[in-house]
Tab-separated table of C-alpha atoms and ligand atoms in Angstrom:
chain	number	residue	atom	x	y	z
A	1	MET	CA	13.874	16.833	-3.099
A	2	LYS	CA	14.385	16.895	-6.827
A	3	LEU	CA	12.356	13.232	-8.083
A	4	ALA	CA	11.125	10.984	-10.372
A	5	LEU	CA	7.632	9.681	-11.172
A	6	ILE	CA	7.072	6.506	-12.497
A	7	GLY	CA	3.564	6.735	-14.039
A	8	TYR	CA	1.456	9.104	-14.986
A	9	GLY	CA	-2.437	8.615	-14.122
A	10	GLN	CA	-4.068	9.950	-11.638
A	11	MET	CA	-0.951	9.352	-8.338
A	12	GLY	CA	1.438	10.604	-10.284
A	13	LYS	CA	-0.598	13.812	-11.269
A	14	MET	CA	-2.026	13.701	-7.586
A	15	ILE	CA	1.596	13.188	-6.984
A	16	GLU	CA	2.925	16.002	-8.586
A	17	ASN	CA	0.566	18.884	-7.561
A	18	CYS	CA	1.695	18.285	-3.803
A	19	ALA	CA	5.043	17.946	-4.700
A	20	SER	CA	5.074	21.901	-5.559
A	21	GLU	CA	3.143	22.713	-2.938
A	22	ARG	CA	6.215	21.677	-0.750
A	23	GLY	CA	8.697	22.965	-3.018
A	24	ASP	CA	9.990	19.527	-4.370
A	25	GLU	CA	10.710	19.424	-7.971
A	26	ILE	CA	9.714	16.570	-10.654
A	27	ILE	CA	12.460	16.349	-12.232
A	28	SER	CA	11.126	13.495	-14.952
A	29	THR	CA	7.907	12.037	-15.824
A	30	ILE	CA	7.909	8.240	-17.518
A	31	ASP	CA	4.867	6.147	-18.820
A	32	PRO	CA	4.618	3.801	-21.718
A	33	TYR	CA	1.548	5.302	-22.449
A	34	SER	CA	0.690	8.410	-21.144
A	35	PRO	CA	1.523	10.929	-24.399
A	36	GLN	CA	2.029	13.766	-21.155
A	37	ALA	CA	4.952	11.948	-20.032
A	38	LYS	CA	8.596	13.255	-21.020
A	39	PHE	CA	10.421	10.054	-20.937
A	40	PRO	CA	8.869	6.483	-22.716
A	41	GLN	CA	10.931	4.291	-20.150
A	42	ILE	CA	12.616	4.247	-17.101
A	43	THR	CA	16.773	4.395	-17.889
A	44	ALA	CA	20.000	5.739	-16.688
A	45	GLU	CA	18.858	9.085	-18.559
A	46	SER	CA	14.928	9.683	-17.568
A	47	LEU	CA	16.540	8.891	-13.596
A	48	ALA	CA	19.140	11.201	-13.405
A	49	GLY	CA	19.700	14.062	-11.106
A	50	ALA	CA	16.759	12.433	-9.081
A	51	ASP	CA	16.507	11.886	-5.343
A	52	ALA	CA	14.131	9.517	-5.249
A	53	ALA	CA	12.114	7.618	-7.883
A	54	ILE	CA	7.934	6.615	-6.857
A	55	CYS	CA	6.561	4.518	-8.396
A	56	PHE	CA	2.282	3.998	-9.288
A	57	THR	CA	2.165	2.204	-12.574
A	58	GLN	CA	-0.363	-1.075	-12.464
A	59	PRO	CA	1.002	-4.231	-11.094
A	60	ASP	CA	1.552	-5.621	-14.425
A	61	SER	CA	5.057	-3.922	-14.655
A	62	ALA	CA	6.024	-3.173	-11.095
A	63	LEU	CA	8.349	-6.008	-11.147
A	64	GLU	CA	10.061	-5.049	-14.120
A	65	ASN	CA	10.089	-1.137	-12.819
A	66	ILE	CA	11.681	-2.416	-9.527
A	67	GLN	CA	14.762	-3.550	-11.325
A	68	LYS	CA	14.522	-1.413	-13.577
A	69	VAL	CA	15.143	1.466	-10.932
A	70	LEU	CA	17.354	-0.496	-8.451
A	71	GLN	CA	19.420	-1.452	-11.675
A	72	CYS	CA	19.862	2.400	-12.404
A	73	LYS	CA	21.048	2.711	-8.091
A	74	VAL	CA	17.553	5.285	-7.799
A	75	PRO	CA	16.190	4.857	-4.538
A	76	LEU	CA	12.554	3.342	-5.232
A	77	ILE	CA	9.241	4.197	-3.170
A	78	MET	CA	7.305	2.169	-4.813
A	79	GLY	CA	3.297	2.628	-4.409
A	80	THR	CA	2.164	0.098	-6.777
A	81	THR	CA	-0.180	-2.757	-5.179
A	82	GLY	CA	-0.361	-6.456	-6.576
A	83	TRP	CA	3.257	-7.513	-6.745
A	84	THR	CA	3.905	-8.816	-3.015
A	85	HIS	CA	3.538	-12.180	-3.598
A	86	GLN	CA	7.445	-11.957	-5.160
A	87	ILE	CA	8.730	-10.233	-2.129
A	88	LYS	CA	11.233	-12.228	-1.058
A	89	GLN	CA	12.729	-12.234	-4.814
A	90	VAL	CA	12.652	-8.628	-4.225
A	91	ARG	CA	13.737	-8.202	-0.793
A	92	ALA	CA	17.155	-10.175	-2.010
A	93	TRP	CA	16.848	-7.838	-5.541
A	94	VAL	CA	17.691	-4.686	-3.688
A	95	GLN	CA	19.910	-6.910	-1.109
A	96	GLU	CA	21.970	-6.607	-4.147
A	97	SER	CA	22.048	-3.855	-6.001
A	98	GLY	CA	23.251	-1.861	-2.221
A	99	VAL	CA	20.337	1.055	-3.013
A	100	ALA	CA	16.997	1.228	-0.019
A	101	MET	CA	13.254	0.685	-1.233
A	102	LEU	CA	10.702	1.527	0.157
A	103	TYR	CA	6.973	-0.158	-0.106
A	104	SER	CA	3.375	0.670	1.025
A	105	SER	CA	0.546	-1.038	0.630
A	106	ASN	CA	-0.862	2.428	1.710
A	107	PHE	CA	0.780	5.529	1.889
A	108	SER	CA	-2.003	6.962	3.692
A	109	LEU	CA	-0.691	8.974	7.230
A	110	GLY	CA	-5.059	8.359	8.435
A	111	VAL	CA	-4.858	4.280	7.174
A	112	ASN	CA	-1.162	3.634	9.081
A	113	LEU	CA	-2.493	5.111	12.370
A	114	PHE	CA	-5.358	3.014	11.502
A	115	PHE	CA	-3.130	-0.114	10.943
A	116	ARG	CA	-1.954	0.513	14.743
A	117	MET	CA	-6.239	0.542	16.271
A	118	VAL	CA	-6.823	-2.072	14.576
A	119	GLU	CA	-3.695	-4.140	16.791
A	120	GLU	CA	-4.087	-2.458	19.861
A	121	ALA	CA	-8.262	-3.673	19.390
A	122	THR	CA	-7.377	-7.242	18.054
A	123	ARG	CA	-5.394	-7.522	21.323
A	124	ILE	CA	-7.961	-6.414	23.121
A	125	ILE	CA	-10.571	-8.348	21.576
A	126	GLU	CA	-8.172	-11.966	21.316
A	127	PRO	CA	-9.395	-12.900	24.855
A	128	PHE	CA	-13.177	-12.877	23.546
A	129	ASP	CA	-14.099	-15.389	21.892
A	130	LEU	CA	-17.559	-14.763	21.441
A	131	TYR	CA	-16.304	-12.145	18.816
A	132	ASP	CA	-15.335	-13.878	15.634
A	133	VAL	CA	-13.845	-10.843	12.421
A	134	MET	CA	-13.400	-10.220	9.164
A	135	GLY	CA	-12.648	-7.017	6.894
A	136	THR	CA	-13.964	-5.629	3.840
A	137	GLU	CA	-12.262	-3.491	1.456
A	138	TRP	CA	-14.193	-0.817	-1.146
A	139	HIS	CA	-12.971	0.604	-3.803
A	140	HIS	CA	-13.375	2.662	-7.867
A	141	ARG	CA	-14.467	1.087	-10.068
A	142	LEU	CA	-11.044	0.961	-12.554
A	143	LYS	CA	-8.925	-0.461	-10.209
A	144	LYS	CA	-7.359	-3.581	-10.974
A	145	ASP	CA	-5.682	-5.664	-8.960
A	146	SER	CA	-8.297	-7.458	-5.744
A	147	PRO	CA	-8.273	-7.568	-3.373
A	148	SER	CA	-6.384	-4.105	-2.002
A	149	GLY	CA	-2.820	-3.765	-1.191
A	150	THR	CA	-4.470	-2.973	2.453
A	151	ALA	CA	-7.240	-5.223	2.491
A	152	LEU	CA	-4.143	-8.048	2.893
A	153	THR	CA	-1.641	-5.940	5.109
A	154	LEU	CA	-4.985	-5.950	7.111
A	155	GLY	CA	-5.394	-9.418	7.103
A	156	GLY	CA	-2.356	-10.011	7.658
A	157	LEU	CA	-2.336	-7.633	10.943
A	158	LEU	CA	-5.431	-9.708	12.325
A	159	LEU	CA	-3.615	-13.095	12.030
A	160	GLU	CA	-0.706	-12.230	13.933
A	161	ASN	CA	-2.369	-10.836	16.648
A	162	LEU	CA	-5.484	-13.231	16.679
A	163	SER	CA	-4.417	-16.165	17.821
A	164	ARG	CA	-8.207	-18.302	16.437
A	165	LYS	CA	-7.682	-16.956	12.927
A	166	THR	CA	-5.381	-18.635	11.129
A	167	SER	CA	-5.673	-17.768	7.288
A	168	LEU	CA	-6.657	-15.619	5.762
A	169	VAL	CA	-10.256	-16.884	2.965
A	170	THR	CA	-9.864	-13.225	0.392
A	171	GLU	CA	-12.178	-14.672	-2.151
A	172	ARG	CA	-16.142	-14.979	-3.268
A	173	LEU	CA	-16.847	-18.088	-0.129
A	174	ASP	CA	-19.806	-20.196	-1.688
A	175	ARG	CA	-19.489	-22.467	1.515
A	176	GLN	CA	-19.315	-22.510	5.117
A	177	PRO	CA	-16.621	-20.054	6.708
A	178	LYS	CA	-14.491	-21.985	8.782
A	179	ALA	CA	-13.826	-21.084	12.261
A	180	GLU	CA	-10.796	-20.648	11.789
A	181	GLU	CA	-10.338	-18.448	8.924
A	182	LEU	CA	-11.042	-15.089	8.587
A	183	HIS	CA	-13.288	-13.383	5.470
A	184	PHE	CA	-12.032	-10.674	3.870
A	185	ALA	CA	-14.497	-8.704	1.064
A	186	SER	CA	-13.097	-6.537	-1.728
A	187	VAL	CA	-16.196	-4.672	-3.604
A	188	ARG	CA	-15.778	-2.579	-6.548
A	189	GLY	CA	-17.535	0.231	-8.113
A	190	GLY	CA	-18.183	4.148	-8.367
A	191	ALA	CA	-15.218	6.856	-7.544
A	192	ILE	CA	-13.855	5.570	-4.277
A	193	PRO	CA	-10.737	6.507	-3.009
A	194	GLY	CA	-10.412	3.806	-0.573
A	195	THR	CA	-12.420	2.111	2.651
A	196	HIS	CA	-11.091	-0.462	4.763
A	197	GLN	CA	-13.595	-1.760	7.558
A	198	VAL	CA	-12.995	-5.319	10.485
A	199	LEU	CA	-15.231	-5.859	11.847
A	200	PHE	CA	-15.364	-7.887	15.491
A	201	ASP	CA	-18.738	-9.132	15.447
A	202	SER	CA	-21.556	-11.222	18.083
A	203	GLU	CA	-24.582	-12.613	19.185
A	204	PHE	CA	-25.160	-9.320	21.275
A	205	ASP	CA	-23.681	-6.883	18.975
A	206	SER	CA	-21.265	-4.931	16.133
A	207	ILE	CA	-17.794	-3.562	16.857
A	208	GLU	CA	-16.692	-2.048	13.857
A	209	LEU	CA	-13.432	-0.238	12.508
A	210	THR	CA	-13.582	2.470	9.473
A	211	HIS	CA	-10.871	4.293	7.532
A	212	ARG	CA	-12.548	6.132	4.971
A	213	ALA	CA	-9.614	8.085	1.942
A	214	ARG	CA	-11.831	11.009	0.770
A	215	THR	CA	-9.257	11.517	-1.849
A	216	ARG	CA	-6.179	11.046	-3.353
A	217	LYS	CA	-3.777	13.517	-2.468
A	218	GLY	CA	-3.229	11.614	1.525
A	219	PHE	CA	-1.659	8.983	-1.209
A	220	ALA	CA	0.105	11.808	-2.613
A	221	TYR	CA	1.792	13.516	0.815
A	222	GLY	CA	2.583	10.124	2.343
A	223	SER	CA	4.792	8.751	-1.027
A	224	LEU	CA	6.508	12.481	-0.177
A	225	LEU	CA	7.372	11.746	3.086
A	226	ALA	CA	8.572	8.634	2.837
A	227	ALA	CA	11.003	9.289	-0.551
A	228	ASN	CA	12.456	12.777	1.750
A	229	TRP	CA	12.957	10.061	4.554
A	230	ILE	CA	14.596	7.420	2.497
A	231	LEU	CA	16.820	9.714	1.602
A	232	GLY	CA	21.066	8.322	2.851
A	233	LYS	CA	19.396	5.130	3.455
A	234	LYS	CA	20.053	1.104	2.327
A	235	GLY	CA	18.249	-2.237	2.200
A	236	PHE	CA	14.205	-2.850	1.865
A	237	PHE	CA	11.693	-1.298	4.396
A	238	THR	CA	7.342	-0.735	4.678
A	239	GLU	CA	5.901	1.862	6.223
A	240	LYS	CA	5.602	0.460	9.452
A	241	ASP	CA	10.406	2.045	9.438
A	242	LEU	CA	8.549	5.406	8.015
A	243	MET	CA	5.685	5.169	10.982
A	244	ASP	CA	8.320	3.617	14.173
A	245	HIS	CA	9.957	6.862	13.402
A	246	LEU	CA	7.221	9.534	13.094
A	247	LEU	CA	5.876	8.441	15.928
A	248	TYR	CA	8.927	7.546	18.438
A	249	GLY	CA	11.737	9.108	16.734
B	301	NAP	N1	0.018	2.589	-2.282
B	301	NAP	C1	-0.574	3.966	-2.445
B	301	NAP	O1	-0.717	4.186	-0.905
B	301	NAP	C2	-1.935	3.800	-3.159
B	301	NAP	C3	-2.212	5.184	-2.963
B	301	NAP	C4	-3.459	4.425	-4.339
B	301	NAP	C5	-3.251	3.635	-5.726
B	301	NAP	N2	-2.280	2.639	-5.514
B	301	NAP	C6	-2.119	1.714	-6.546
B	301	NAP	O2	-0.809	2.978	-7.409
B	301	NAP	C7	-1.216	2.348	-8.867
B	301	NAP	C8	-1.489	3.049	-9.748
B	301	NAP	O3	-2.846	3.626	-9.125
B	301	NAP	P1	-3.658	4.789	-9.808
B	301	NAP	O4	-4.238	5.139	-9.218
B	301	NAP	O5	-1.968	6.266	-10.525
B	301	NAP	O6	-3.992	3.760	-11.114
B	301	NAP	P2	-3.625	4.315	-12.565
B	301	NAP	O7	-4.899	6.216	-12.613
B	301	NAP	O8	-4.565	3.619	-14.169
B	301	NAP	O9	-2.530	5.143	-13.275
B	301	NAP	C9	-1.494	4.343	-13.575
B	301	NAP	C10	-0.126	4.791	-15.015
B	301	NAP	O10	0.963	4.322	-14.350
B	301	NAP	C11	0.889	3.729	-16.562
B	301	NAP	N3	1.475	2.909	-16.696
B	301	NAP	C12	1.462	0.904	-16.967
B	301	NAP	N4	2.155	1.173	-16.905
B	301	NAP	C13	3.744	1.119	-16.619
B	301	NAP	C14	4.881	1.137	-16.916
B	301	NAP	N5	5.466	-0.123	-17.045
B	301	NAP	N6	5.701	2.167	-16.986
B	301	NAP	C15	5.443	3.563	-16.331
B	301	NAP	N7	3.567	3.846	-15.787
B	301	NAP	C16	3.112	2.517	-16.363
B	301	NAP	C17	-0.849	3.372	-16.572
B	301	NAP	O11	-0.881	3.104	-17.720
B	301	NAP	P3	-2.763	2.582	-18.438
B	301	NAP	O12	-3.787	3.414	-17.719
B	301	NAP	O13	-2.191	2.934	-19.830
B	301	NAP	O14	-1.951	1.603	-17.824
B	301	NAP	C18	-1.469	5.086	-15.910
B	301	NAP	O15	-0.839	6.598	-16.753
B	301	NAP	C19	-2.330	0.632	-8.532
B	301	NAP	O16	-1.762	-0.465	-8.132
B	301	NAP	C20	-3.739	1.195	-7.312
B	301	NAP	O17	-3.373	0.316	-6.262
B	301	NAP	C21	-1.347	2.854	-4.286
Protein backbone atom coordinates (compact mmCIF):
# COMPACT_ATOMS: atom_id res chain seq x y z
CA MET A 1 0.00 0.00 0.00
CA LYS A 2 1.13 3.55 -0.72
CA LEU A 3 0.05 5.86 2.10
CA ALA A 4 -0.05 9.55 2.98
CA LEU A 5 0.31 10.46 6.67
CA ILE A 6 -1.52 13.56 7.86
CA GLY A 7 0.01 14.69 11.16
CA TYR A 8 3.64 13.85 11.77
CA GLY A 9 3.57 13.74 15.57
CA GLN A 10 3.96 10.72 17.84
CA MET A 11 1.34 8.63 16.03
CA GLY A 12 2.43 9.65 12.53
CA LYS A 13 6.02 8.60 13.27
CA MET A 14 4.93 5.33 14.88
CA ILE A 15 2.81 4.47 11.80
CA GLU A 16 5.82 5.19 9.58
CA ASN A 17 7.91 2.65 11.55
CA CYS A 18 5.15 0.05 11.53
CA ALA A 19 4.47 0.54 7.79
CA SER A 20 8.05 -0.23 6.81
CA GLU A 21 7.92 -3.43 8.94
CA ARG A 22 4.78 -4.51 7.02
CA GLY A 23 6.11 -3.56 3.58
CA ASP A 24 3.75 -0.57 3.15
CA GLU A 25 5.20 2.62 1.69
CA ILE A 26 4.75 6.13 3.13
CA ILE A 27 4.85 8.35 0.06
CA SER A 28 3.86 11.60 1.78
CA THR A 29 3.93 13.18 5.22
CA ILE A 30 1.80 16.29 5.76
CA ASP A 31 2.06 18.57 8.80
CA PRO A 32 2.10 22.38 8.86
CA TYR A 33 4.03 22.46 12.14
CA SER A 34 6.62 19.73 11.68
CA PRO A 35 9.76 20.75 9.74
CA GLN A 36 10.44 17.03 9.11
CA ALA A 37 7.18 16.57 7.15
CA LYS A 38 7.38 16.59 3.35
CA PHE A 39 4.36 18.90 2.80
CA PRO A 40 2.67 21.56 4.99
CA GLN A 41 -0.87 21.25 3.55
CA ILE A 42 -3.37 18.67 2.30
CA THR A 43 -3.59 19.22 -1.46
CA ALA A 44 -4.03 17.12 -4.61
CA GLU A 45 -0.22 17.26 -4.93
CA SER A 46 0.56 16.10 -1.37
CA LEU A 47 -1.95 13.22 -1.69
CA ALA A 48 -1.00 12.24 -5.26
CA GLY A 49 -0.49 8.48 -5.71
CA ALA A 50 -1.74 7.56 -2.20
CA ASP A 51 -4.04 4.51 -1.91
CA ALA A 52 -5.25 5.96 1.40
CA ALA A 53 -4.48 8.73 3.91
CA ILE A 54 -4.10 8.15 7.65
CA CYS A 55 -4.83 11.17 9.85
CA PHE A 56 -3.63 11.63 13.46
CA THR A 57 -3.56 15.39 14.11
CA GLN A 58 -5.32 17.59 16.64
CA PRO A 59 -9.06 17.81 17.34
CA ASP A 60 -9.34 21.44 16.19
CA SER A 61 -8.05 20.63 12.68
CA ALA A 62 -9.99 17.37 12.29
CA LEU A 63 -13.03 18.61 10.34
CA GLU A 64 -11.02 20.72 7.92
CA ASN A 65 -8.65 17.81 7.28
CA ILE A 66 -11.55 15.42 6.62
CA GLN A 67 -13.09 17.83 4.09
CA LYS A 68 -9.83 18.34 2.24
CA VAL A 69 -9.05 14.62 1.94
CA LEU A 70 -12.59 13.84 0.72
CA GLN A 71 -12.33 16.65 -1.87
CA CYS A 72 -9.17 14.96 -3.19
CA LYS A 73 -11.13 11.64 -3.42
CA VAL A 74 -8.64 9.70 -1.30
CA PRO A 75 -9.90 7.05 1.20
CA LEU A 76 -9.37 8.26 4.77
CA ILE A 77 -8.47 6.46 7.98
CA MET A 78 -9.30 8.90 10.78
CA GLY A 79 -7.54 8.42 14.11
CA THR A 80 -7.80 12.00 15.42
CA THR A 81 -10.36 12.18 18.23
CA GLY A 82 -12.40 15.03 19.73
CA TRP A 83 -14.67 15.90 16.74
CA THR A 84 -17.50 13.32 16.90
CA HIS A 85 -20.12 15.88 18.03
CA GLN A 86 -20.07 16.69 14.26
CA ILE A 87 -20.34 13.08 13.10
CA LYS A 88 -23.69 13.58 11.29
CA GLN A 89 -22.16 16.33 9.16
CA VAL A 90 -19.11 14.18 8.40
CA ARG A 91 -21.27 11.20 7.38
CA ALA A 92 -23.10 13.50 4.94
CA TRP A 93 -19.79 14.75 3.45
CA VAL A 94 -18.60 11.15 3.01
CA GLN A 95 -21.89 10.20 1.34
CA GLU A 96 -21.64 13.15 -1.09
CA SER A 97 -17.98 12.50 -1.89
CA GLY A 98 -18.41 8.83 -2.87
CA VAL A 99 -15.14 8.09 -1.02
CA ALA A 100 -14.56 5.71 1.93
CA MET A 101 -13.73 6.89 5.44
CA LEU A 102 -13.18 4.80 8.56
CA TYR A 103 -13.11 6.40 12.01
CA SER A 104 -12.00 4.68 15.16
CA SER A 105 -11.61 6.27 18.57
CA ASN A 106 -9.09 3.53 19.24
CA PHE A 107 -7.37 1.40 16.63
CA SER A 108 -5.87 -1.07 19.10
CA LEU A 109 -7.07 -4.62 18.41
CA GLY A 110 -7.06 -5.25 22.19
CA VAL A 111 -9.37 -2.30 22.86
CA ASN A 112 -11.77 -3.51 20.22
CA LEU A 113 -11.81 -6.97 21.81
CA PHE A 114 -12.32 -5.12 25.14
CA PHE A 115 -15.38 -3.32 23.65
CA ARG A 116 -16.92 -6.72 22.81
CA MET A 117 -16.15 -8.05 26.31
CA VAL A 118 -17.67 -4.97 28.01
CA GLU A 119 -20.76 -5.29 25.82
CA GLU A 120 -21.21 -8.94 26.82
CA ALA A 121 -20.44 -8.23 30.51
CA THR A 122 -23.04 -5.44 30.52
CA ARG A 123 -25.70 -7.78 29.11
CA ILE A 124 -24.87 -10.28 31.87
CA ILE A 125 -25.12 -7.59 34.59
CA GLU A 126 -28.38 -6.07 33.20
CA PRO A 127 -30.83 -8.16 35.34
CA PHE A 128 -28.83 -7.58 38.56
CA ASP A 129 -29.91 -4.17 39.85
CA LEU A 130 -27.61 -4.32 42.86
CA TYR A 131 -24.67 -3.53 40.54
CA ASP A 132 -24.00 0.09 39.66
CA VAL A 133 -21.62 0.90 36.80
CA MET A 134 -18.97 3.59 36.26
CA GLY A 135 -15.79 4.14 34.29
CA THR A 136 -12.39 5.84 34.33
CA GLU A 137 -9.85 6.67 31.65
CA TRP A 138 -6.20 7.67 32.13
CA HIS A 139 -3.93 9.35 29.56
CA HIS A 140 -0.54 11.10 29.29
CA ARG A 141 -0.27 14.75 30.29
CA LEU A 142 0.02 15.98 26.66
CA LYS A 143 -3.38 14.70 25.52
CA LYS A 144 -5.47 17.68 24.42
CA ASP A 145 -9.04 16.35 24.50
CA SER A 146 -11.09 14.97 27.34
CA PRO A 147 -12.90 12.60 27.76
CA SER A 148 -11.06 10.24 25.42
CA GLY A 149 -12.89 9.09 22.29
CA THR A 150 -12.57 5.54 23.64
CA ALA A 151 -14.36 6.54 26.88
CA LEU A 152 -17.20 7.98 24.78
CA THR A 153 -17.42 4.71 22.81
CA LEU A 154 -17.46 2.69 26.05
CA GLY A 155 -20.07 5.03 27.55
CA GLY A 156 -22.26 4.54 24.47
CA LEU A 157 -21.94 0.74 24.70
CA LEU A 158 -22.89 0.77 28.38
CA LEU A 159 -25.95 2.98 27.81
CA GLU A 160 -27.08 0.78 24.92
CA ASN A 161 -26.90 -2.42 26.96
CA LEU A 162 -27.87 -1.33 30.47
CA SER A 163 -31.46 -0.05 30.63
CA ARG A 164 -31.06 1.51 34.11
CA LYS A 165 -28.49 4.03 32.76
CA THR A 166 -29.78 6.66 30.35
CA SER A 167 -27.19 9.46 30.32
CA LEU A 168 -23.41 9.70 30.24
CA VAL A 169 -21.74 12.26 32.53
CA THR A 170 -18.07 12.91 31.81
CA GLU A 171 -17.52 16.19 33.67
CA ARG A 172 -16.55 16.51 37.33
CA LEU A 173 -19.49 15.83 39.63
CA ASP A 174 -19.94 18.27 42.50
CA ARG A 175 -23.10 16.47 43.56
CA GLN A 176 -24.44 12.93 43.94
CA PRO A 177 -24.94 11.19 40.59
CA LYS A 178 -28.57 10.45 39.73
CA ALA A 179 -29.38 6.72 39.58
CA GLU A 180 -29.77 6.84 35.78
CA GLU A 181 -26.47 8.69 35.22
CA LEU A 182 -23.33 6.84 34.17
CA HIS A 183 -20.23 8.64 35.42
CA PHE A 184 -17.01 8.28 33.38
CA ALA A 185 -14.05 10.22 34.81
CA SER A 186 -10.83 11.34 33.07
CA VAL A 187 -7.36 11.56 34.62
CA ARG A 188 -4.38 13.23 32.87
CA GLY A 189 -0.69 12.91 33.74
CA GLY A 190 2.62 11.15 33.12
CA ALA A 191 3.25 9.14 29.96
CA ILE A 192 0.27 6.70 30.04
CA PRO A 193 -0.55 5.70 26.41
CA GLY A 194 -4.18 4.98 27.46
CA THR A 195 -5.94 3.01 30.22
CA HIS A 196 -9.71 2.44 30.31
CA GLN A 197 -11.63 0.79 33.11
CA VAL A 198 -15.26 -0.19 33.59
CA LEU A 199 -16.43 -1.08 37.11
CA PHE A 200 -19.54 -2.96 38.15
CA ASP A 201 -19.95 -2.27 41.84
CA SER A 202 -22.32 -3.60 44.50
CA GLU A 203 -22.37 -3.33 48.29
CA PHE A 204 -20.76 -6.81 48.40
CA ASP A 205 -18.05 -6.72 45.73
CA SER A 206 -16.60 -5.03 42.69
CA ILE A 207 -15.95 -6.38 39.19
CA GLU A 208 -13.33 -4.44 37.24
CA LEU A 209 -12.59 -4.73 33.53
CA THR A 210 -9.42 -2.91 32.43
CA HIS A 211 -7.64 -2.35 29.15
CA ARG A 212 -4.11 -0.96 29.45
CA ALA A 213 -2.29 0.05 26.26
CA ARG A 214 1.43 -0.68 26.55
CA THR A 215 2.69 1.34 23.56
CA ARG A 216 1.28 3.43 20.71
CA LYS A 217 2.39 0.69 18.32
CA GLY A 218 -0.94 -1.13 18.75
CA PHE A 219 -2.83 1.94 17.45
CA ALA A 220 -0.42 2.28 14.51
CA TYR A 221 -0.73 -1.40 13.57
CA GLY A 222 -4.55 -1.21 13.76
CA SER A 223 -4.71 1.89 11.55
CA LEU A 224 -2.66 0.08 8.87
CA LEU A 225 -5.00 -2.94 9.06
CA ALA A 226 -7.92 -0.54 8.57
CA ALA A 227 -6.25 1.17 5.59
CA ASN A 228 -5.76 -2.20 3.94
CA TRP A 229 -9.42 -3.17 4.56
CA ILE A 230 -10.94 0.07 3.29
CA LEU A 231 -9.36 -0.15 -0.19
CA GLY A 232 -12.05 -0.42 -2.88
CA LYS A 233 -14.92 0.48 -0.47
CA LYS A 234 -17.27 3.49 -0.40
CA GLY A 235 -19.07 5.12 2.53
CA PHE A 236 -18.60 5.75 6.24
CA PHE A 237 -17.26 2.92 8.39
CA THR A 238 -16.18 2.49 11.98
CA GLU A 239 -13.87 0.02 13.66
CA LYS A 240 -16.96 -2.08 14.42
CA ASP A 241 -17.29 -2.89 10.70
CA LEU A 242 -13.64 -3.94 10.53
CA MET A 243 -13.97 -6.06 13.71
CA ASP A 244 -17.10 -7.79 12.36
CA HIS A 245 -15.06 -8.67 9.28
CA LEU A 246 -12.08 -9.94 11.35
CA LEU A 247 -14.33 -11.98 13.68
CA TYR A 248 -16.97 -13.33 11.31
CA GLY A 249 -15.45 -12.92 7.82
N1 LIG B 1 -7.71 6.43 17.22
C1 LIG B 1 -6.64 5.98 17.87
O1 LIG B 1 -6.38 4.77 17.94
C2 LIG B 1 -5.71 6.95 18.54
C3 LIG B 1 -4.54 6.53 19.19
C4 LIG B 1 -3.66 7.50 19.69
C5 LIG B 1 -3.96 8.86 19.53
N2 LIG B 1 -5.12 9.23 18.91
C6 LIG B 1 -5.48 10.63 18.66
O2 LIG B 1 -4.69 11.06 17.57
C7 LIG B 1 -4.42 12.46 17.69
C8 LIG B 1 -2.92 12.69 17.61
O3 LIG B 1 -2.23 12.01 18.66
P1 LIG B 1 -0.62 12.07 18.77
O4 LIG B 1 -0.29 11.37 20.06
O5 LIG B 1 0.01 11.61 17.51
O6 LIG B 1 -0.44 13.64 18.93
P2 LIG B 1 0.81 14.54 18.54
O7 LIG B 1 2.10 13.84 18.82
O8 LIG B 1 0.55 15.89 19.15
O9 LIG B 1 0.69 14.59 16.94
C9 LIG B 1 -0.24 15.32 16.23
C10 LIG B 1 0.53 16.00 15.09
O10 LIG B 1 -0.36 16.61 14.16
C11 LIG B 1 0.05 17.95 13.96
N3 LIG B 1 -1.02 18.81 13.46
C12 LIG B 1 -1.79 19.72 14.12
N4 LIG B 1 -2.66 20.30 13.26
C13 LIG B 1 -2.42 19.74 12.04
C14 LIG B 1 -3.01 19.91 10.75
N5 LIG B 1 -3.94 20.85 10.53
N6 LIG B 1 -2.56 19.15 9.72
C15 LIG B 1 -1.60 18.24 9.91
N7 LIG B 1 -0.99 18.04 11.12
C16 LIG B 1 -1.40 18.78 12.17
C17 LIG B 1 0.58 18.33 15.30
O11 LIG B 1 1.34 19.52 15.26
P3 LIG B 1 1.45 20.35 16.68
O12 LIG B 1 2.05 19.41 17.67
O13 LIG B 1 2.33 21.50 16.37
O14 LIG B 1 0.04 20.75 17.04
C18 LIG B 1 1.43 17.11 15.61
O15 LIG B 1 2.66 17.10 14.92
C19 LIG B 1 -5.11 12.87 19.01
O16 LIG B 1 -6.43 13.32 18.71
C20 LIG B 1 -5.19 11.56 19.80
O17 LIG B 1 -6.25 11.55 20.73
C21 LIG B 1 -5.98 8.31 18.41
